[in-house]
Amino acid sequence: MEVGSKAPDFTLPSTVGEKVSLSDYCGKKNVVLSFYYHDFTSVCENQVCQFRDRLADLRTKDVEVLSVSVDSIHSHTVFAEQNKIESPLLSDFNKDVSCKYDVLYDFGDEKGVSKRSVFVIDKTGTIKYKWVTEDSPGNEPDYDEVEKAIRDISGNCESTDESCC
């Protein structure tokens, strides 16, 4: 997936009690799609909490944060409760979405985990920003760069017409 390409749609179980699809936000909200390695790991917890701490401000900019890992929805639920995460944590347990976004890799003995990565997707479903760690699961995105990418999004389709996406 490259900047300027259409983001693949998906539907995944979430911690908000129902399945969430990227297309749910088409014409309505910009999306920060944040992939992380695993629940209950220090760097991943920091990544999810960085977006948690920015969520109120992001939502004033018509942005929703969707965080994805290959952990089960049960793990996500406990992780969200312990860290007071209000935005949806999505379970890519079957690894389909990580594969679609080309962020699935093997780390050590663990086969098929999500690379730490962030995509900013506008209301038309177009990828406007991409960051993927290539060398270390300990690297984190530049959160200020993510916010800059959000500020740069302007003039996108505001309708709910599906032709927008």
Short mmCIF file of N, CA and C in Angstrom, two decimals:
data_model
loop_
_atom_site.label_atom_id
_atom_site.label_comp_id
_atom_site.label_asym_id
_atom_site.label_seq_id
_atom_site.Cartn_x
_atom_site.Cartn_y
_atom_site.Cartn_z
N MET A 1 0.84 -1.17 0.00
CA MET A 1 0.00 0.00 0.00
C MET A 1 0.89 1.24 0.00
N GLU A 2 0.63 2.10 -0.94
CA GLU A 2 1.42 3.31 -1.05
C GLU A 2 0.55 4.54 -0.86
N VAL A 3 1.18 5.65 -0.51
CA VAL A 3 0.46 6.92 -0.40
C VAL A 3 -0.16 7.21 -1.76
N GLY A 4 -1.42 7.61 -1.75
CA GLY A 4 -2.16 7.90 -2.97
C GLY A 4 -3.03 6.76 -3.44
N SER A 5 -2.81 5.55 -2.91
CA SER A 5 -3.63 4.41 -3.31
C SER A 5 -4.86 4.30 -2.41
N LYS A 6 -5.86 3.58 -2.90
CA LYS A 6 -7.06 3.33 -2.11
C LYS A 6 -6.75 2.32 -1.02
N ALA A 7 -7.20 2.62 0.17
CA ALA A 7 -7.01 1.70 1.29
C ALA A 7 -7.97 0.53 1.14
N PRO A 8 -7.49 -0.69 1.29
CA PRO A 8 -8.39 -1.85 1.22
C PRO A 8 -9.41 -1.82 2.36
N ASP A 9 -10.65 -2.10 2.02
CA ASP A 9 -11.69 -2.17 3.05
C ASP A 9 -11.50 -3.46 3.85
N PHE A 10 -12.06 -3.47 5.03
CA PHE A 10 -11.99 -4.64 5.90
C PHE A 10 -13.11 -4.53 6.92
N THR A 11 -13.41 -5.64 7.53
CA THR A 11 -14.35 -5.71 8.65
C THR A 11 -13.72 -6.62 9.69
N LEU A 12 -13.59 -6.10 10.93
CA LEU A 12 -12.96 -6.86 12.00
C LEU A 12 -13.74 -6.73 13.31
N PRO A 13 -13.66 -7.75 14.17
CA PRO A 13 -14.24 -7.63 15.51
C PRO A 13 -13.52 -6.53 16.28
N SER A 14 -14.27 -5.85 17.14
CA SER A 14 -13.69 -4.72 17.87
C SER A 14 -14.09 -4.72 19.34
N THR A 15 -13.40 -3.89 20.08
CA THR A 15 -13.68 -3.74 21.51
C THR A 15 -14.88 -2.84 21.76
N VAL A 16 -15.48 -2.27 20.72
CA VAL A 16 -16.65 -1.42 20.93
C VAL A 16 -17.95 -2.21 20.81
N GLY A 17 -17.84 -3.55 20.77
CA GLY A 17 -19.02 -4.40 20.85
C GLY A 17 -19.62 -4.81 19.52
N GLU A 18 -19.10 -4.32 18.44
CA GLU A 18 -19.61 -4.71 17.12
C GLU A 18 -18.43 -4.72 16.16
N LYS A 19 -18.65 -5.35 15.02
CA LYS A 19 -17.60 -5.34 14.00
C LYS A 19 -17.46 -3.94 13.43
N VAL A 20 -16.25 -3.60 13.05
CA VAL A 20 -15.95 -2.28 12.48
C VAL A 20 -15.38 -2.50 11.09
N SER A 21 -15.89 -1.72 10.14
CA SER A 21 -15.38 -1.72 8.77
C SER A 21 -14.76 -0.37 8.46
N LEU A 22 -13.71 -0.37 7.67
CA LEU A 22 -13.14 0.91 7.24
C LEU A 22 -14.19 1.71 6.48
N SER A 23 -15.01 1.03 5.68
CA SER A 23 -16.03 1.72 4.89
C SER A 23 -17.09 2.40 5.76
N ASP A 24 -17.19 2.05 7.04
CA ASP A 24 -18.11 2.74 7.96
C ASP A 24 -17.78 4.23 8.03
N TYR A 25 -16.53 4.59 7.77
CA TYR A 25 -16.07 5.97 7.92
C TYR A 25 -16.04 6.73 6.60
N CYS A 26 -16.33 6.04 5.50
CA CYS A 26 -16.30 6.65 4.18
C CYS A 26 -17.21 7.87 4.11
N GLY A 27 -16.64 9.00 3.70
CA GLY A 27 -17.42 10.22 3.58
C GLY A 27 -17.75 10.87 4.90
N LYS A 28 -17.33 10.27 6.00
CA LYS A 28 -17.68 10.78 7.33
C LYS A 28 -16.48 11.20 8.15
N LYS A 29 -15.45 10.37 8.18
CA LYS A 29 -14.29 10.64 9.04
C LYS A 29 -13.00 10.22 8.34
N ASN A 30 -11.94 10.94 8.66
CA ASN A 30 -10.60 10.48 8.31
C ASN A 30 -10.22 9.43 9.35
N VAL A 31 -9.31 8.54 9.00
CA VAL A 31 -8.96 7.43 9.88
C VAL A 31 -7.44 7.34 10.05
N VAL A 32 -7.02 7.20 11.30
CA VAL A 32 -5.65 6.78 11.60
C VAL A 32 -5.73 5.28 11.86
N LEU A 33 -5.12 4.51 10.97
CA LEU A 33 -5.08 3.06 11.09
C LEU A 33 -3.71 2.68 11.62
N SER A 34 -3.68 2.22 12.86
CA SER A 34 -2.43 1.99 13.58
C SER A 34 -2.27 0.50 13.87
N PHE A 35 -1.30 -0.13 13.22
CA PHE A 35 -0.99 -1.53 13.47
C PHE A 35 0.09 -1.63 14.54
N TYR A 36 -0.05 -2.60 15.41
CA TYR A 36 0.97 -2.83 16.43
C TYR A 36 1.16 -4.32 16.64
N TYR A 37 2.28 -4.65 17.25
CA TYR A 37 2.77 -6.02 17.38
C TYR A 37 1.89 -6.87 18.30
N HIS A 38 1.73 -6.47 19.55
CA HIS A 38 0.96 -7.26 20.52
C HIS A 38 0.47 -6.39 21.67
N ASP A 39 -0.68 -6.78 22.23
CA ASP A 39 -1.14 -6.20 23.48
C ASP A 39 -0.13 -6.55 24.59
N PHE A 40 -0.11 -5.74 25.61
CA PHE A 40 0.69 -5.98 26.83
C PHE A 40 2.20 -6.02 26.58
N THR A 41 2.67 -5.31 25.58
CA THR A 41 4.11 -5.12 25.39
C THR A 41 4.36 -3.62 25.51
N SER A 42 5.49 -3.25 26.06
CA SER A 42 5.70 -1.85 26.46
C SER A 42 5.63 -0.86 25.31
N VAL A 43 6.27 -1.14 24.20
CA VAL A 43 6.27 -0.19 23.09
C VAL A 43 4.88 -0.12 22.45
N CYS A 44 4.23 -1.25 22.33
CA CYS A 44 2.87 -1.27 21.76
C CYS A 44 1.90 -0.53 22.67
N GLU A 45 2.03 -0.73 23.95
CA GLU A 45 1.19 -0.01 24.90
C GLU A 45 1.40 1.49 24.74
N ASN A 46 2.65 1.91 24.60
CA ASN A 46 2.92 3.33 24.42
C ASN A 46 2.29 3.85 23.13
N GLN A 47 2.38 3.07 22.05
CA GLN A 47 1.81 3.50 20.78
C GLN A 47 0.30 3.70 20.91
N VAL A 48 -0.38 2.71 21.46
CA VAL A 48 -1.83 2.81 21.61
C VAL A 48 -2.19 3.96 22.55
N CYS A 49 -1.44 4.14 23.61
CA CYS A 49 -1.73 5.21 24.57
C CYS A 49 -1.39 6.59 24.02
N GLN A 50 -0.41 6.68 23.14
CA GLN A 50 -0.13 7.97 22.49
C GLN A 50 -1.36 8.43 21.71
N PHE A 51 -1.99 7.52 20.98
CA PHE A 51 -3.20 7.88 20.24
C PHE A 51 -4.38 8.10 21.18
N ARG A 52 -4.45 7.34 22.27
CA ARG A 52 -5.49 7.56 23.28
C ARG A 52 -5.40 8.99 23.82
N ASP A 53 -4.19 9.43 24.14
CA ASP A 53 -4.01 10.75 24.72
C ASP A 53 -4.31 11.88 23.73
N ARG A 54 -4.28 11.58 22.44
CA ARG A 54 -4.55 12.58 21.41
C ARG A 54 -5.96 12.47 20.85
N LEU A 55 -6.71 11.48 21.32
CA LEU A 55 -8.00 11.16 20.72
C LEU A 55 -8.99 12.31 20.74
N ALA A 56 -9.14 12.99 21.85
CA ALA A 56 -10.12 14.09 21.93
C ALA A 56 -9.81 15.15 20.88
N ASP A 57 -8.55 15.52 20.76
CA ASP A 57 -8.16 16.51 19.75
C ASP A 57 -8.37 15.97 18.34
N LEU A 58 -8.02 14.72 18.10
CA LEU A 58 -8.19 14.14 16.77
C LEU A 58 -9.66 14.10 16.37
N ARG A 59 -10.52 13.77 17.31
CA ARG A 59 -11.95 13.71 16.98
C ARG A 59 -12.52 15.07 16.63
N THR A 60 -11.94 16.16 17.15
CA THR A 60 -12.40 17.51 16.74
C THR A 60 -12.01 17.78 15.30
N LYS A 61 -11.09 17.00 14.76
CA LYS A 61 -10.65 17.15 13.37
C LYS A 61 -11.29 16.09 12.47
N ASP A 62 -12.37 15.49 12.92
CA ASP A 62 -13.06 14.44 12.16
C ASP A 62 -12.17 13.23 11.90
N VAL A 63 -11.44 12.81 12.92
CA VAL A 63 -10.53 11.66 12.79
C VAL A 63 -10.91 10.61 13.82
N GLU A 64 -10.96 9.36 13.37
CA GLU A 64 -11.11 8.23 14.28
C GLU A 64 -9.82 7.41 14.22
N VAL A 65 -9.44 6.86 15.36
CA VAL A 65 -8.26 6.00 15.45
C VAL A 65 -8.73 4.55 15.54
N LEU A 66 -8.21 3.72 14.66
CA LEU A 66 -8.45 2.29 14.69
C LEU A 66 -7.11 1.60 14.89
N SER A 67 -6.97 0.87 15.98
CA SER A 67 -5.71 0.18 16.27
C SER A 67 -5.90 -1.31 16.04
N VAL A 68 -4.94 -1.93 15.35
CA VAL A 68 -5.07 -3.31 14.90
C VAL A 68 -3.85 -4.13 15.31
N SER A 69 -4.11 -5.33 15.82
CA SER A 69 -3.05 -6.33 15.99
C SER A 69 -3.67 -7.70 15.78
N VAL A 70 -2.83 -8.72 15.75
CA VAL A 70 -3.32 -10.08 15.53
C VAL A 70 -3.78 -10.75 16.82
N ASP A 71 -3.80 -10.01 17.91
CA ASP A 71 -4.29 -10.56 19.18
C ASP A 71 -5.79 -10.82 19.10
N SER A 72 -6.28 -11.67 19.99
CA SER A 72 -7.71 -11.99 20.04
C SER A 72 -8.50 -10.81 20.58
N ILE A 73 -9.78 -10.82 20.32
CA ILE A 73 -10.65 -9.76 20.85
C ILE A 73 -10.68 -9.82 22.37
N HIS A 74 -10.50 -10.99 22.94
CA HIS A 74 -10.49 -11.12 24.40
C HIS A 74 -9.27 -10.43 25.00
N SER A 75 -8.13 -10.61 24.38
CA SER A 75 -6.91 -9.91 24.82
C SER A 75 -7.10 -8.40 24.68
N HIS A 76 -7.64 -7.98 23.53
CA HIS A 76 -7.87 -6.55 23.29
C HIS A 76 -8.79 -5.94 24.35
N THR A 77 -9.82 -6.68 24.73
CA THR A 77 -10.79 -6.15 25.69
C THR A 77 -10.12 -5.87 27.03
N VAL A 78 -9.32 -6.78 27.52
CA VAL A 78 -8.62 -6.58 28.79
C VAL A 78 -7.59 -5.45 28.64
N PHE A 79 -6.86 -5.45 27.54
CA PHE A 79 -5.85 -4.41 27.27
C PHE A 79 -6.51 -3.03 27.23
N ALA A 80 -7.66 -2.93 26.57
CA ALA A 80 -8.38 -1.65 26.48
C ALA A 80 -8.87 -1.20 27.86
N GLU A 81 -9.39 -2.12 28.64
CA GLU A 81 -9.87 -1.78 29.99
C GLU A 81 -8.72 -1.30 30.87
N GLN A 82 -7.61 -2.00 30.84
CA GLN A 82 -6.47 -1.65 31.69
C GLN A 82 -5.85 -0.31 31.31
N ASN A 83 -5.95 0.06 30.04
CA ASN A 83 -5.32 1.29 29.56
C ASN A 83 -6.32 2.40 29.24
N LYS A 84 -7.60 2.16 29.57
CA LYS A 84 -8.65 3.17 29.34
C LYS A 84 -8.67 3.64 27.89
N ILE A 85 -8.66 2.68 26.97
CA ILE A 85 -8.68 2.96 25.54
C ILE A 85 -10.14 3.06 25.10
N GLU A 86 -10.53 4.20 24.56
CA GLU A 86 -11.90 4.42 24.11
C GLU A 86 -12.08 4.14 22.62
N SER A 87 -11.03 4.28 21.85
CA SER A 87 -11.14 4.02 20.42
C SER A 87 -11.10 2.52 20.17
N PRO A 88 -11.66 2.07 19.05
CA PRO A 88 -11.72 0.63 18.79
C PRO A 88 -10.35 -0.02 18.65
N LEU A 89 -10.17 -1.13 19.33
CA LEU A 89 -9.05 -2.03 19.07
C LEU A 89 -9.63 -3.17 18.23
N LEU A 90 -9.01 -3.43 17.10
CA LEU A 90 -9.54 -4.41 16.16
C LEU A 90 -8.68 -5.67 16.15
N SER A 91 -9.34 -6.81 16.15
CA SER A 91 -8.64 -8.09 16.17
C SER A 91 -8.50 -8.65 14.76
N ASP A 92 -7.27 -8.66 14.27
CA ASP A 92 -6.95 -9.26 12.97
C ASP A 92 -6.40 -10.67 13.21
N PHE A 93 -7.15 -11.44 13.97
CA PHE A 93 -6.70 -12.75 14.42
C PHE A 93 -6.34 -13.67 13.26
N ASN A 94 -7.07 -13.55 12.14
CA ASN A 94 -6.79 -14.38 10.97
C ASN A 94 -5.73 -13.77 10.06
N LYS A 95 -5.27 -12.57 10.41
CA LYS A 95 -4.13 -11.91 9.75
C LYS A 95 -4.43 -11.41 8.34
N ASP A 96 -5.69 -11.38 7.95
CA ASP A 96 -6.05 -10.96 6.60
C ASP A 96 -5.76 -9.49 6.34
N VAL A 97 -6.09 -8.63 7.29
CA VAL A 97 -5.92 -7.19 7.09
C VAL A 97 -4.44 -6.82 7.12
N SER A 98 -3.70 -7.37 8.04
CA SER A 98 -2.25 -7.12 8.07
C SER A 98 -1.62 -7.53 6.74
N CYS A 99 -2.09 -8.61 6.18
CA CYS A 99 -1.59 -9.08 4.89
C CYS A 99 -1.98 -8.10 3.78
N LYS A 100 -3.24 -7.65 3.76
CA LYS A 100 -3.70 -6.69 2.74
C LYS A 100 -2.89 -5.41 2.75
N TYR A 101 -2.50 -4.97 3.94
CA TYR A 101 -1.74 -3.72 4.07
C TYR A 101 -0.23 -3.97 4.01
N ASP A 102 0.16 -5.20 3.75
CA ASP A 102 1.55 -5.59 3.59
C ASP A 102 2.38 -5.27 4.84
N VAL A 103 1.80 -5.53 6.01
CA VAL A 103 2.50 -5.28 7.27
C VAL A 103 2.58 -6.55 8.13
N LEU A 104 2.42 -7.70 7.51
CA LEU A 104 2.51 -8.97 8.23
C LEU A 104 3.93 -9.51 8.06
N TYR A 105 4.54 -9.90 9.18
CA TYR A 105 5.89 -10.45 9.08
C TYR A 105 6.14 -11.43 10.21
N ASP A 106 7.26 -12.11 10.11
CA ASP A 106 7.69 -13.04 11.15
C ASP A 106 8.74 -12.34 12.00
N PHE A 107 8.56 -12.40 13.31
CA PHE A 107 9.52 -11.80 14.22
C PHE A 107 10.04 -12.89 15.14
N GLY A 108 11.29 -13.26 14.95
CA GLY A 108 11.84 -14.35 15.75
C GLY A 108 11.07 -15.62 15.50
N ASP A 109 10.63 -16.24 16.58
CA ASP A 109 9.86 -17.48 16.47
C ASP A 109 8.38 -17.23 16.24
N GLU A 110 7.96 -15.98 16.27
CA GLU A 110 6.54 -15.67 16.08
C GLU A 110 6.25 -15.49 14.60
N LYS A 111 5.38 -16.31 14.09
CA LYS A 111 5.05 -16.28 12.67
C LYS A 111 3.76 -15.49 12.47
N GLY A 112 3.85 -14.44 11.68
CA GLY A 112 2.66 -13.69 11.31
C GLY A 112 2.17 -12.73 12.37
N VAL A 113 2.95 -11.69 12.63
CA VAL A 113 2.51 -10.61 13.51
C VAL A 113 2.49 -9.31 12.71
N SER A 114 1.80 -8.32 13.21
CA SER A 114 1.71 -7.03 12.51
C SER A 114 2.96 -6.20 12.77
N LYS A 115 3.51 -5.63 11.70
CA LYS A 115 4.59 -4.64 11.86
C LYS A 115 4.00 -3.38 12.45
N ARG A 116 4.77 -2.72 13.27
CA ARG A 116 4.34 -1.42 13.78
C ARG A 116 4.24 -0.48 12.58
N SER A 117 3.05 0.07 12.36
CA SER A 117 2.83 0.92 11.19
C SER A 117 1.62 1.81 11.41
N VAL A 118 1.60 2.91 10.66
CA VAL A 118 0.49 3.86 10.75
C VAL A 118 0.13 4.31 9.34
N PHE A 119 -1.17 4.31 9.04
CA PHE A 119 -1.69 4.84 7.80
C PHE A 119 -2.71 5.92 8.15
N VAL A 120 -2.62 7.07 7.49
CA VAL A 120 -3.66 8.09 7.61
C VAL A 120 -4.47 8.00 6.33
N ILE A 121 -5.77 7.78 6.50
CA ILE A 121 -6.67 7.55 5.38
C ILE A 121 -7.73 8.65 5.40
N ASP A 122 -7.90 9.33 4.26
CA ASP A 122 -8.87 10.43 4.23
C ASP A 122 -10.29 9.90 4.03
N LYS A 123 -11.23 10.83 3.99
CA LYS A 123 -12.65 10.46 3.91
C LYS A 123 -13.02 9.78 2.59
N THR A 124 -12.17 9.89 1.58
CA THR A 124 -12.43 9.22 0.31
C THR A 124 -11.83 7.82 0.28
N GLY A 125 -11.15 7.43 1.35
CA GLY A 125 -10.54 6.12 1.40
C GLY A 125 -9.15 6.07 0.80
N THR A 126 -8.53 7.23 0.61
CA THR A 126 -7.19 7.31 0.02
C THR A 126 -6.14 7.41 1.12
N ILE A 127 -5.08 6.64 0.97
CA ILE A 127 -3.97 6.70 1.92
C ILE A 127 -3.19 7.99 1.69
N LYS A 128 -3.11 8.82 2.73
CA LYS A 128 -2.43 10.11 2.64
C LYS A 128 -1.08 10.11 3.35
N TYR A 129 -0.87 9.14 4.22
CA TYR A 129 0.39 9.05 4.98
C TYR A 129 0.61 7.59 5.31
N LYS A 130 1.88 7.20 5.26
CA LYS A 130 2.24 5.81 5.59
C LYS A 130 3.57 5.82 6.33
N TRP A 131 3.62 5.07 7.42
CA TRP A 131 4.88 4.83 8.13
C TRP A 131 4.88 3.36 8.54
N VAL A 132 5.94 2.66 8.17
CA VAL A 132 6.09 1.25 8.53
C VAL A 132 7.52 1.04 9.03
N THR A 133 7.66 0.46 10.21
CA THR A 133 9.01 0.15 10.67
C THR A 133 9.54 -1.04 9.88
N GLU A 134 10.74 -0.92 9.42
CA GLU A 134 11.34 -2.01 8.65
C GLU A 134 12.45 -2.72 9.41
N ASP A 135 12.92 -2.10 10.49
CA ASP A 135 14.12 -2.65 11.11
C ASP A 135 13.96 -3.08 12.56
N SER A 136 12.95 -2.60 13.24
CA SER A 136 12.86 -2.95 14.66
C SER A 136 11.43 -2.77 15.16
N PRO A 137 10.89 -3.77 15.84
CA PRO A 137 9.57 -3.59 16.43
C PRO A 137 9.59 -2.58 17.57
N GLY A 138 10.77 -2.16 18.01
CA GLY A 138 10.88 -1.17 19.08
C GLY A 138 10.78 0.26 18.59
N ASN A 139 10.84 0.47 17.28
CA ASN A 139 10.69 1.82 16.73
C ASN A 139 9.24 2.25 16.80
N GLU A 140 9.03 3.53 17.07
CA GLU A 140 7.67 4.08 17.10
C GLU A 140 7.52 5.13 16.01
N PRO A 141 6.28 5.35 15.59
CA PRO A 141 6.05 6.41 14.60
C PRO A 141 6.34 7.78 15.20
N ASP A 142 6.58 8.75 14.34
CA ASP A 142 6.71 10.14 14.77
C ASP A 142 5.29 10.68 14.88
N TYR A 143 4.79 10.75 16.09
CA TYR A 143 3.39 11.14 16.30
C TYR A 143 3.10 12.55 15.80
N ASP A 144 4.08 13.43 15.86
CA ASP A 144 3.90 14.78 15.33
C ASP A 144 3.75 14.75 13.81
N GLU A 145 4.46 13.83 13.14
CA GLU A 145 4.31 13.68 11.68
C GLU A 145 2.92 13.16 11.34
N VAL A 146 2.40 12.26 12.15
CA VAL A 146 1.04 11.76 11.94
C VAL A 146 0.05 12.91 12.06
N GLU A 147 0.21 13.73 13.09
CA GLU A 147 -0.68 14.88 13.26
C GLU A 147 -0.54 15.87 12.11
N LYS A 148 0.66 16.06 11.59
CA LYS A 148 0.87 16.94 10.44
C LYS A 148 0.12 16.40 9.23
N ALA A 149 0.19 15.10 9.01
CA ALA A 149 -0.53 14.48 7.89
C ALA A 149 -2.03 14.71 8.02
N ILE A 150 -2.54 14.66 9.24
CA ILE A 150 -3.96 14.91 9.47
C ILE A 150 -4.30 16.36 9.14
N ARG A 151 -3.45 17.28 9.58
CA ARG A 151 -3.68 18.71 9.29
C ARG A 151 -3.65 18.98 7.79
N ASP A 152 -2.83 18.23 7.06
CA ASP A 152 -2.69 18.44 5.62
C ASP A 152 -3.91 17.98 4.82
N ILE A 153 -4.72 17.14 5.43
CA ILE A 153 -5.91 16.65 4.72
C ILE A 153 -6.94 17.79 4.67
N SER A 154 -7.30 18.17 3.47
CA SER A 154 -8.33 19.21 3.33
C SER A 154 -9.05 19.04 2.01
N GLY A 155 -10.29 19.51 1.96
CA GLY A 155 -11.05 19.50 0.72
C GLY A 155 -11.50 18.13 0.26
N ASN A 156 -11.55 17.16 1.15
CA ASN A 156 -11.99 15.84 0.75
C ASN A 156 -13.50 15.75 0.77
N CYS A 157 -14.00 14.73 0.09
CA CYS A 157 -15.43 14.50 -0.03
C CYS A 157 -16.08 14.43 1.34
N GLU A 158 -17.13 15.18 1.52
CA GLU A 158 -17.84 15.20 2.81
C GLU A 158 -19.13 14.39 2.77
N SER A 159 -19.52 13.94 1.59
CA SER A 159 -20.81 13.25 1.48
C SER A 159 -20.71 11.83 2.00
N THR A 160 -21.84 11.20 2.16
CA THR A 160 -21.86 9.79 2.55
C THR A 160 -22.08 8.91 1.33
N ASP A 161 -22.08 9.50 0.14
CA ASP A 161 -22.24 8.75 -1.09
C ASP A 161 -21.08 7.77 -1.24
N GLU A 162 -21.39 6.49 -1.49
CA GLU A 162 -20.33 5.49 -1.56
C GLU A 162 -19.38 5.72 -2.72
N SER A 163 -19.79 6.50 -3.73
CA SER A 163 -18.87 6.77 -4.84
C SER A 163 -17.68 7.59 -4.37
N CYS A 164 -17.81 8.17 -3.19
CA CYS A 164 -16.71 8.94 -2.61
C CYS A 164 -15.55 8.03 -2.24
N CYS A 165 -15.82 6.79 -1.92
CA CYS A 165 -14.77 5.90 -1.38
C CYS A 165 -14.17 5.00 -2.42
#
